[in-house]
PDB file of C-alpha atoms in Angstrom:
ATOM      1  CA  MET A1127      49.648 153.436 136.442  1.00 45.00           C
ATOM      2  CA  ASP A1128      51.257 156.716 135.201  1.00 62.00           C
ATOM      3  CA  GLY A1129      54.401 158.019 136.811  1.00 83.00           C
ATOM      4  CA  LEU A1130      56.637 158.671 133.497  1.00 96.00           C
ATOM      5  CA  SER A1131      57.753 162.031 132.637  1.00 96.00           C
ATOM      6  CA  GLY A1132      60.268 163.939 130.320  1.00 98.00           C
ATOM      7  CA  VAL A1133      61.589 162.595 127.153  1.00 99.00           C
ATOM      8  CA  VAL A1134      62.202 158.861 126.538  1.00 99.00           C
ATOM      9  CA  VAL A1135      64.121 157.806 123.377  1.00 99.00           C
ATOM     10  CA  VAL A1136      62.981 154.580 121.797  1.00 99.00           C
ATOM     11  CA  THR A1137      65.223 153.100 119.053  1.00 99.00           C
ATOM     12  CA  GLY A1138      63.714 150.525 116.501  1.00 99.00           C
ATOM     13  CA  ALA A1139      60.539 152.558 117.363  1.00 99.00           C
ATOM     14  CA  GLY A1140      58.916 151.171 114.001  1.00 98.00           C
ATOM     15  CA  GLY A1141      59.015 147.538 114.993  1.00 97.00           C
ATOM     16  CA  ASP A1142      56.678 145.409 116.976  1.00 95.00           C
ATOM     17  CA  ILE A1143      58.377 145.908 120.266  1.00 96.00           C
ATOM     18  CA  GLY A1144      59.266 149.312 119.722  1.00 98.00           C
ATOM     19  CA  ARG A1145      55.946 150.463 118.738  1.00 98.00           C
ATOM     20  CA  ALA A1146      53.904 148.769 121.553  1.00 98.00           C
ATOM     21  CA  THR A1147      56.643 150.248 124.063  1.00 99.00           C
ATOM     22  CA  ALA A1148      56.621 153.536 122.996  1.00 99.00           C
ATOM     23  CA  THR A1149      52.831 153.721 122.932  1.00 99.00           C
ATOM     24  CA  LEU A1150      52.650 152.438 126.317  1.00 99.00           C
ATOM     25  CA  LEU A1151      55.417 154.787 127.575  1.00 99.00           C
ATOM     26  CA  ALA A1152      53.518 157.650 126.110  1.00 99.00           C
ATOM     27  CA  ALA A1153      50.207 156.823 127.521  1.00 98.00           C
ATOM     28  CA  ARG A1154      52.124 156.770 131.025  1.00 98.00           C
ATOM     29  CA  GLY A1155      53.300 160.340 130.567  1.00 98.00           C
ATOM     30  CA  ALA A1156      56.544 160.177 128.739  1.00 99.00           C
ATOM     31  CA  ARG A1157      57.353 162.404 125.454  1.00 99.00           C
ATOM     32  CA  ILE A1158      58.660 159.902 122.948  1.00 99.00           C
ATOM     33  CA  LEU A1159      61.496 160.439 120.267  1.00 99.00           C
ATOM     34  CA  ALA A1160      60.638 157.498 118.097  1.00 99.00           C
ATOM     35  CA  VAL A1161      63.771 156.633 116.227  1.00 99.00           C
ATOM     36  CA  ASP A1162      64.098 154.090 113.437  1.00 99.00           C
ATOM     37  CA  LEU A1163      66.052 153.178 110.440  1.00 98.00           C
ATOM     38  CA  ALA A1164      62.692 153.346 108.355  1.00 98.00           C
ATOM     39  CA  GLY A1165      61.310 156.890 108.529  1.00 98.00           C
ATOM     40  CA  ASP A1166      57.819 155.701 107.231  1.00 98.00           C
ATOM     41  CA  ALA A1167      57.854 153.338 110.343  1.00 98.00           C
ATOM     42  CA  ALA A1168      59.127 155.818 112.871  1.00 99.00           C
ATOM     43  CA  GLU A1169      56.271 158.291 111.777  1.00 99.00           C
ATOM     44  CA  ALA A1170      53.758 155.621 112.026  1.00 99.00           C
ATOM     45  CA  THR A1171      54.587 155.058 115.556  1.00 99.00           C
ATOM     46  CA  ALA A1172      54.464 158.834 116.421  1.00 99.00           C
ATOM     47  CA  SER A1173      51.232 159.195 114.712  1.00 99.00           C
ATOM     48  CA  VAL A1174      49.646 156.281 116.660  1.00 99.00           C
ATOM     49  CA  ILE A1175      50.806 158.210 120.085  1.00 99.00           C
ATOM     50  CA  ARG A1176      49.699 161.619 118.751  1.00 99.00           C
ATOM     51  CA  ASP A1177      46.397 160.200 117.664  1.00 98.00           C
ATOM     52  CA  ALA A1178      45.872 158.899 121.314  1.00 98.00           C
ATOM     53  CA  GLY A1179      46.704 162.306 122.671  1.00 98.00           C
ATOM     54  CA  GLY A1180      50.277 161.691 123.675  1.00 98.00           C
ATOM     55  CA  HIS A1181      53.471 163.493 122.474  1.00 98.00           C
ATOM     56  CA  ALA A1182      55.761 161.997 120.097  1.00 99.00           C
ATOM     57  CA  THR A1183      58.475 162.782 117.462  1.00 99.00           C
ATOM     58  CA  ALA A1184      59.666 160.767 114.568  1.00 99.00           C
ATOM     59  CA  MET A1185      63.406 160.708 113.508  1.00 99.00           C
ATOM     60  CA  VAL A1186      65.379 158.606 111.116  1.00 99.00           C
ATOM     61  CA  ALA A1187      68.581 157.189 112.171  1.00 99.00           C
ATOM     62  CA  ASP A1188      71.119 154.505 111.639  1.00 99.00           C
ATOM     63  CA  VAL A1189      72.123 153.016 114.988  1.00 99.00           C
ATOM     64  CA  THR A1190      75.125 151.782 113.673  1.00 99.00           C
ATOM     65  CA  ASP A1191      76.673 155.428 112.501  1.00 99.00           C
ATOM     66  CA  PRO A1192      78.236 157.282 115.535  1.00 99.00           C
ATOM     67  CA  ALA A1193      77.036 160.724 113.799  1.00 99.00           C
ATOM     68  CA  GLN A1194      73.599 159.869 113.364  1.00 99.00           C
ATOM     69  CA  VAL A1195      73.399 158.325 117.024  1.00 99.00           C
ATOM     70  CA  ARG A1196      74.905 161.677 118.476  1.00 99.00           C
ATOM     71  CA  ALA A1197      72.231 163.502 116.247  1.00 99.00           C
ATOM     72  CA  TYR A1198      69.360 161.543 117.839  1.00 99.00           C
ATOM     73  CA  ALA A1199      70.965 162.311 121.185  1.00 99.00           C
ATOM     74  CA  LEU A1200      70.954 165.952 120.475  1.00 98.00           C
ATOM     75  CA  ARG A1201      67.332 165.952 119.148  1.00 99.00           C
ATOM     76  CA  ALA A1202      66.151 164.323 122.370  1.00 99.00           C
ATOM     77  CA  ALA A1203      67.631 167.019 124.371  1.00 98.00           C
ATOM     78  CA  GLU A1204      66.150 169.673 122.306  1.00 98.00           C
ATOM     79  CA  LEU A1205      62.840 168.203 123.304  1.00 98.00           C
ATOM     80  CA  GLY A1206      63.295 168.370 126.931  1.00 97.00           C
ATOM     81  CA  PRO A1207      65.104 166.745 129.832  1.00 98.00           C
ATOM     82  CA  ILE A1208      65.800 163.132 128.858  1.00 98.00           C
ATOM     83  CA  THR A1209      64.733 160.522 131.666  1.00 98.00           C
ATOM     84  CA  GLY A1210      64.679 157.366 129.734  1.00 99.00           C
ATOM     85  CA  PHE A1211      65.875 155.429 126.923  1.00 99.00           C
ATOM     86  CA  PHE A1212      64.825 152.458 125.350  1.00 99.00           C
ATOM     87  CA  ASN A1213      67.775 150.845 123.504  1.00 99.00           C
ATOM     88  CA  ASN A1214      65.874 148.410 121.314  1.00 98.00           C
ATOM     89  CA  ALA A1215      67.107 148.538 117.703  1.00 98.00           C
ATOM     90  CA  GLY A1216      68.113 144.970 116.662  1.00 97.00           C
ATOM     91  CA  VAL A1217      67.942 142.356 113.918  1.00 95.00           C
ATOM     92  CA  GLU A1218      67.658 138.517 114.040  1.00 89.00           C
ATOM     93  CA  GLY A1219      70.367 137.748 111.262  1.00 88.00           C
ATOM     94  CA  ARG A1220      70.758 134.634 109.464  1.00 86.00           C
ATOM     95  CA  VAL A1221      69.954 131.118 110.736  1.00 89.00           C
ATOM     96  CA  ALA A1222      72.718 128.756 109.926  1.00 89.00           C
ATOM     97  CA  PRO A1223      74.976 126.169 111.801  1.00 91.00           C
ATOM     98  CA  LEU A1224      78.497 127.763 112.851  1.00 92.00           C
ATOM     99  CA  GLY A1225      80.401 126.249 110.073  1.00 93.00           C
ATOM    100  CA  GLU A1226      77.999 127.873 107.559  1.00 92.00           C
ATOM    101  CA  MET A1227      77.656 131.433 109.160  1.00 93.00           C
ATOM    102  CA  THR A1228      79.597 133.874 107.022  1.00 96.00           C
ATOM    103  CA  VAL A1229      81.738 136.521 108.566  1.00 97.00           C
ATOM    104  CA  GLU A1230      79.584 139.029 106.502  1.00 98.00           C
ATOM    105  CA  SER A1231      76.462 137.715 108.174  1.00 96.00           C
ATOM    106  CA  PHE A1232      77.958 137.531 111.522  1.00 97.00           C
ATOM    107  CA  ASP A1233      79.356 141.199 111.352  1.00 98.00           C
ATOM    108  CA  ALA A1234      75.773 142.579 110.060  1.00 98.00           C
ATOM    109  CA  VAL A1235      74.192 141.385 113.317  1.00 98.00           C
ATOM    110  CA  PHE A1236      76.972 142.756 115.377  1.00 98.00           C
ATOM    111  CA  ALA A1237      76.873 146.169 113.810  1.00 99.00           C
ATOM    112  CA  VAL A1238      73.285 146.601 114.923  1.00 99.00           C
ATOM    113  CA  ASN A1239      72.841 144.515 118.159  1.00 99.00           C
ATOM    114  CA  VAL A1240      76.280 145.265 119.819  1.00 99.00           C
ATOM    115  CA  ARG A1241      77.672 148.164 118.056  1.00 99.00           C
ATOM    116  CA  GLY A1242      74.274 150.019 118.113  1.00 99.00           C
ATOM    117  CA  VAL A1243      73.678 149.378 121.684  1.00 99.00           C
ATOM    118  CA  PHE A1244      77.303 150.497 122.575  1.00 99.00           C
ATOM    119  CA  LEU A1245      76.885 153.839 120.592  1.00 99.00           C
ATOM    120  CA  GLY A1246      73.496 154.474 122.146  1.00 99.00           C
ATOM    121  CA  LEU A1247      74.795 154.049 125.611  1.00 99.00           C
ATOM    122  CA  SER A1248      77.737 156.146 124.878  1.00 99.00           C
ATOM    123  CA  ALA A1249      75.597 159.006 123.555  1.00 99.00           C
ATOM    124  CA  LEU A1250      72.629 159.208 126.037  1.00 99.00           C
ATOM    125  CA  LEU A1251      74.222 158.142 129.248  1.00 98.00           C
ATOM    126  CA  PRO A1252      76.158 161.549 129.351  1.00 97.00           C
ATOM    127  CA  VAL A1253      72.927 163.681 128.821  1.00 96.00           C
ATOM    128  CA  LEU A1254      70.536 161.419 130.818  1.00 97.00           C
ATOM    129  CA  GLU A1255      69.132 163.176 133.865  1.00 94.00           C
ATOM    130  CA  SER A1256      70.091 161.895 137.284  1.00 94.00           C
ATOM    131  CA  GLY A1257      67.310 159.507 138.464  1.00 95.00           C
ATOM    132  CA  GLY A1258      66.954 158.358 134.749  1.00 98.00           C
ATOM    133  CA  ALA A1259      66.865 154.858 133.504  1.00 99.00           C
ATOM    134  CA  VAL A1260      67.924 152.940 130.272  1.00 99.00           C
ATOM    135  CA  VAL A1261      66.617 149.597 129.275  1.00 99.00           C
ATOM    136  CA  ASN A1262      68.568 147.494 126.592  1.00 99.00           C
ATOM    137  CA  THR A1263      66.776 144.980 124.637  1.00 98.00           C
ATOM    138  CA  ALA A1264      68.726 141.704 125.012  1.00 98.00           C
ATOM    139  CA  SER A1265      66.912 138.248 124.850  1.00 96.00           C
ATOM    140  CA  SER A1266      66.533 134.798 126.206  1.00 92.00           C
ATOM    141  CA  GLY A1267      69.201 134.270 123.591  1.00 90.00           C
ATOM    142  CA  GLY A1268      71.577 136.399 125.798  1.00 95.00           C
ATOM    143  CA  LEU A1269      71.014 133.864 128.629  1.00 94.00           C
ATOM    144  CA  ARG A1270      71.417 130.609 126.813  1.00 92.00           C
ATOM    145  CA  GLY A1271      72.264 129.089 123.516  1.00 89.00           C
ATOM    146  CA  SER A1272      70.264 128.457 120.336  1.00 88.00           C
ATOM    147  CA  PRO A1273      70.962 126.070 117.543  1.00 88.00           C
ATOM    148  CA  GLY A1274      71.617 127.905 114.274  1.00 89.00           C
ATOM    149  CA  MET A1275      71.764 131.334 116.036  1.00 89.00           C
ATOM    150  CA  SER A1276      75.366 131.827 116.646  1.00 95.00           C
ATOM    151  CA  ALA A1277      75.605 135.486 115.481  1.00 96.00           C
ATOM    152  CA  TYR A1278      72.348 136.462 117.153  1.00 96.00           C
ATOM    153  CA  VAL A1279      73.018 134.628 120.581  1.00 97.00           C
ATOM    154  CA  ALA A1280      76.504 135.979 120.644  1.00 98.00           C
ATOM    155  CA  SER A1281      75.468 139.400 120.113  1.00 98.00           C
ATOM    156  CA  LYS A1282      72.759 139.195 122.999  1.00 98.00           C
ATOM    157  CA  HIS A1283      75.130 137.972 125.541  1.00 99.00           C
ATOM    158  CA  SER A1284      77.050 141.192 124.514  1.00 99.00           C
ATOM    159  CA  VAL A1285      74.206 143.228 125.358  1.00 99.00           C
ATOM    160  CA  VAL A1286      74.107 141.557 128.879  1.00 99.00           C
ATOM    161  CA  GLY A1287      77.689 142.398 129.281  1.00 99.00           C
ATOM    162  CA  LEU A1288      77.250 145.948 128.365  1.00 99.00           C
ATOM    163  CA  THR A1289      74.293 146.351 130.536  1.00 99.00           C
ATOM    164  CA  LYS A1290      76.199 145.177 133.465  1.00 99.00           C
ATOM    165  CA  VAL A1291      79.036 147.492 132.818  1.00 99.00           C
ATOM    166  CA  ALA A1292      76.866 150.499 132.051  1.00 99.00           C
ATOM    167  CA  ALA A1293      74.867 149.767 135.312  1.00 99.00           C
ATOM    168  CA  LEU A1294      78.026 149.828 137.465  1.00 99.00           C
ATOM    169  CA  GLU A1295      79.449 153.056 135.889  1.00 98.00           C
ATOM    170  CA  SER A1296      76.228 155.044 135.959  1.00 98.00           C
ATOM    171  CA  ALA A1297      74.891 154.018 139.658  1.00 98.00           C
ATOM    172  CA  ALA A1298      76.696 156.791 141.150  1.00 98.00           C
ATOM    173  CA  ARG A1299      74.856 159.445 139.169  1.00 97.00           C
ATOM    174  CA  GLY A1300      71.511 157.734 140.249  1.00 98.00           C
ATOM    175  CA  ILE A1301      70.983 156.292 136.552  1.00 98.00           C
ATOM    176  CA  ARG A1302      69.832 152.741 136.453  1.00 99.00           C
ATOM    177  CA  VAL A1303      70.696 150.318 133.450  1.00 99.00           C
ATOM    178  CA  ASN A1304      68.703 147.244 133.013  1.00 99.00           C
ATOM    179  CA  ALA A1305      67.904 144.862 130.089  1.00 99.00           C
ATOM    180  CA  VAL A1306      64.773 142.918 129.071  1.00 98.00           C
ATOM    181  CA  CYS A1307      65.296 139.411 127.905  1.00 97.00           C
ATOM    182  CA  PRO A1308      62.265 138.308 125.786  1.00 95.00           C
ATOM    183  CA  SER A1309      62.080 134.872 124.219  1.00 87.00           C
ATOM    184  CA  GLY A1310      60.114 134.535 120.979  1.00 79.00           C
ATOM    185  CA  VAL A1311      57.960 137.509 120.454  1.00 75.00           C
ATOM    186  CA  ASP A1312      54.850 137.242 117.719  1.00 74.00           C
ATOM    187  CA  GLY A1313      55.840 139.664 114.993  1.00 69.00           C
ATOM    188  CA  ARG A1314      57.938 140.033 112.026  1.00 76.00           C
ATOM    189  CA  MET A1315      61.122 139.159 113.502  1.00 72.00           C
ATOM    190  CA  MET A1316      59.732 135.570 114.679  1.00 68.00           C
ATOM    191  CA  ASP A1317      57.979 135.104 111.384  1.00 69.00           C
ATOM    192  CA  SER A1318      61.395 135.675 109.813  1.00 72.00           C
ATOM    193  CA  LEU A1319      62.907 133.220 112.168  1.00 70.00           C
ATOM    194  CA  ASP A1320      60.270 130.452 111.825  1.00 68.00           C
ATOM    195  CA  ALA A1321      60.845 130.617 108.037  1.00 76.00           C
ATOM    196  CA  GLN A1322      64.579 130.386 108.286  1.00 69.00           C
ATOM    197  CA  ARG A1323      64.461 127.437 110.785  1.00 68.00           C
ATOM    198  CA  ALA A1324      62.157 125.577 108.492  1.00 69.00           C
ATOM    199  CA  ALA A1325      64.324 126.042 105.544  1.00 73.00           C
ATOM    200  CA  ALA A1326      67.416 125.174 107.662  1.00 66.00           C
ATOM    201  CA  GLY A1327      65.856 122.397 109.402  1.00 68.00           C
ATOM    202  CA  VAL A1328      66.822 123.735 112.744  1.00 69.00           C
ATOM    203  CA  ARG A1329      64.461 123.428 115.480  1.00 69.00           C
ATOM    204  CA  PRO A1330      63.918 125.690 118.608  1.00 66.00           C
ATOM    205  CA  VAL A1331      65.599 124.526 121.866  1.00 62.00           C
ATOM    206  CA  GLU A1332      62.130 123.845 123.339  1.00 61.00           C
ATOM    207  CA  ALA A1333      58.431 124.591 123.139  1.00 62.00           C
ATOM    208  CA  GLU A1334      56.952 127.691 125.013  1.00 70.00           C
ATOM    209  CA  ARG A1335      56.502 126.718 128.755  1.00 74.00           C
ATOM    210  CA  MET A1336      53.152 128.863 129.089  1.00 75.00           C
ATOM    211  CA  GLY A1337      51.850 127.545 125.870  1.00 78.00           C
ATOM    212  CA  ARG A1338      52.362 130.594 123.983  1.00 80.00           C
ATOM    213  CA  ARG A1339      54.712 133.183 122.757  1.00 79.00           C
ATOM    214  CA  ALA A1340      55.325 136.587 124.292  1.00 85.00           C
ATOM    215  CA  THR A1341      53.619 139.600 122.730  1.00 92.00           C
ATOM    216  CA  PRO A1342      55.056 142.899 122.046  1.00 93.00           C
ATOM    217  CA  GLN A1343      52.681 144.376 124.927  1.00 97.00           C
ATOM    218  CA  ASP A1344      54.233 141.862 127.420  1.00 96.00           C
ATOM    219  CA  VAL A1345      57.712 143.103 126.752  1.00 97.00           C
ATOM    220  CA  ALA A1346      56.349 146.728 126.770  1.00 98.00           C
ATOM    221  CA  GLY A1347      55.017 146.425 130.160  1.00 98.00           C
ATOM    222  CA  ALA A1348      58.551 144.938 131.486  1.00 98.00           C
ATOM    223  CA  VAL A1349      60.069 148.021 129.887  1.00 99.00           C
ATOM    224  CA  ALA A1350      57.585 150.337 131.191  1.00 99.00           C
ATOM    225  CA  TYR A1351      58.351 148.927 134.812  1.00 98.00           C
ATOM    226  CA  LEU A1352      62.117 149.101 134.482  1.00 99.00           C
ATOM    227  CA  LEU A1353      61.848 152.972 133.297  1.00 99.00           C
ATOM    228  CA  GLY A1354      59.453 153.813 135.961  1.00 98.00           C
ATOM    229  CA  PRO A1355      59.636 154.841 139.431  1.00 96.00           C
ATOM    230  CA  ASP A1356      58.471 151.477 140.839  1.00 97.00           C
ATOM    231  CA  SER A1357      61.765 149.974 139.896  1.00 98.00           C
ATOM    232  CA  GLY A1358      63.853 152.759 141.572  1.00 97.00           C
ATOM    233  CA  PHE A1359      66.386 150.211 143.166  1.00 98.00           C
ATOM    234  CA  VAL A1360      66.429 147.946 140.420  1.00 99.00           C
ATOM    235  CA  ASN A1361      70.010 148.282 138.572  1.00 99.00           C
ATOM    236  CA  GLY A1362      72.007 145.844 136.509  1.00 99.00           C
ATOM    237  CA  THR A1363      69.263 143.275 135.932  1.00 99.00           C
ATOM    238  CA  MET A1364      68.238 141.054 133.364  1.00 99.00           C
ATOM    239  CA  LEU A1365      64.517 140.721 133.248  1.00 98.00           C
ATOM    240  CA  SER A1366      63.171 137.608 131.557  1.00 97.00           C
ATOM    241  CA  VAL A1367      59.825 137.941 129.728  1.00 95.00           C
ATOM    242  CA  ASP A1368      59.893 134.282 128.574  1.00 89.00           C
ATOM    243  CA  GLY A1369      57.211 132.477 130.302  1.00 89.00           C
ATOM    244  CA  GLY A1370      59.876 130.760 132.235  1.00 90.00           C
ATOM    245  CA  LYS A1371      62.049 129.320 129.370  1.00 84.00           C
ATOM    246  CA  THR A1372      65.079 129.968 131.111  1.00 84.00           C
ATOM    247  CA  ALA A1373      64.042 129.081 134.378  1.00 86.00           C
ATOM    248  CA  GLY A1374      65.437 125.630 134.146  1.00 76.00           C
TER     249      GLY A1374
END
């Protein structure tokens, strides 16, 4: 299935989910602006896309810095009409009980996961083409709790709230705003969480319902759907990609 066109901005493009999604979106016709704090990671994603015959530009930006966020929005506009935005950059933060979570650790998670998402929405929504779409990366942790993950869970609940507000405010312009809510996704972030949980003696809420974790490609498929024409009347939705973990 193709059906994508124009420029799609992907933040956190050097990570597992970001790279898988940027690659899929490019294969379906989008021109990608791959944004990441790590320049080599952004360029690696762009190179994968170009090597496959797609169009991609890499850019370094700190999503917590308003000036740098405005800069990636301006760069995207230079590349062509902006039709999509995968507002994906995020961090897992520290695993610790509430009473042991430091203010510094809490603030560091919120800076990326909430401030970064807010700044991205603020910069991209005004320049997004009518009929365009935004997908924020929330989490199953944005729909329920998880022991030892107070900062992360609170930040992803905030992303859910921002998604709903942005969806309501943008609907009249024909712009849709949704979120994906993955559970544990195989890759670097889950490797870090597994190690932290083991060290802290914190167990996940429950086992995976379908006997495996999500893959970056599982999430990429959901994002591509939400950014594409087949979801043209889907707005303000939190799409769970969790194998049924939050079903009950």
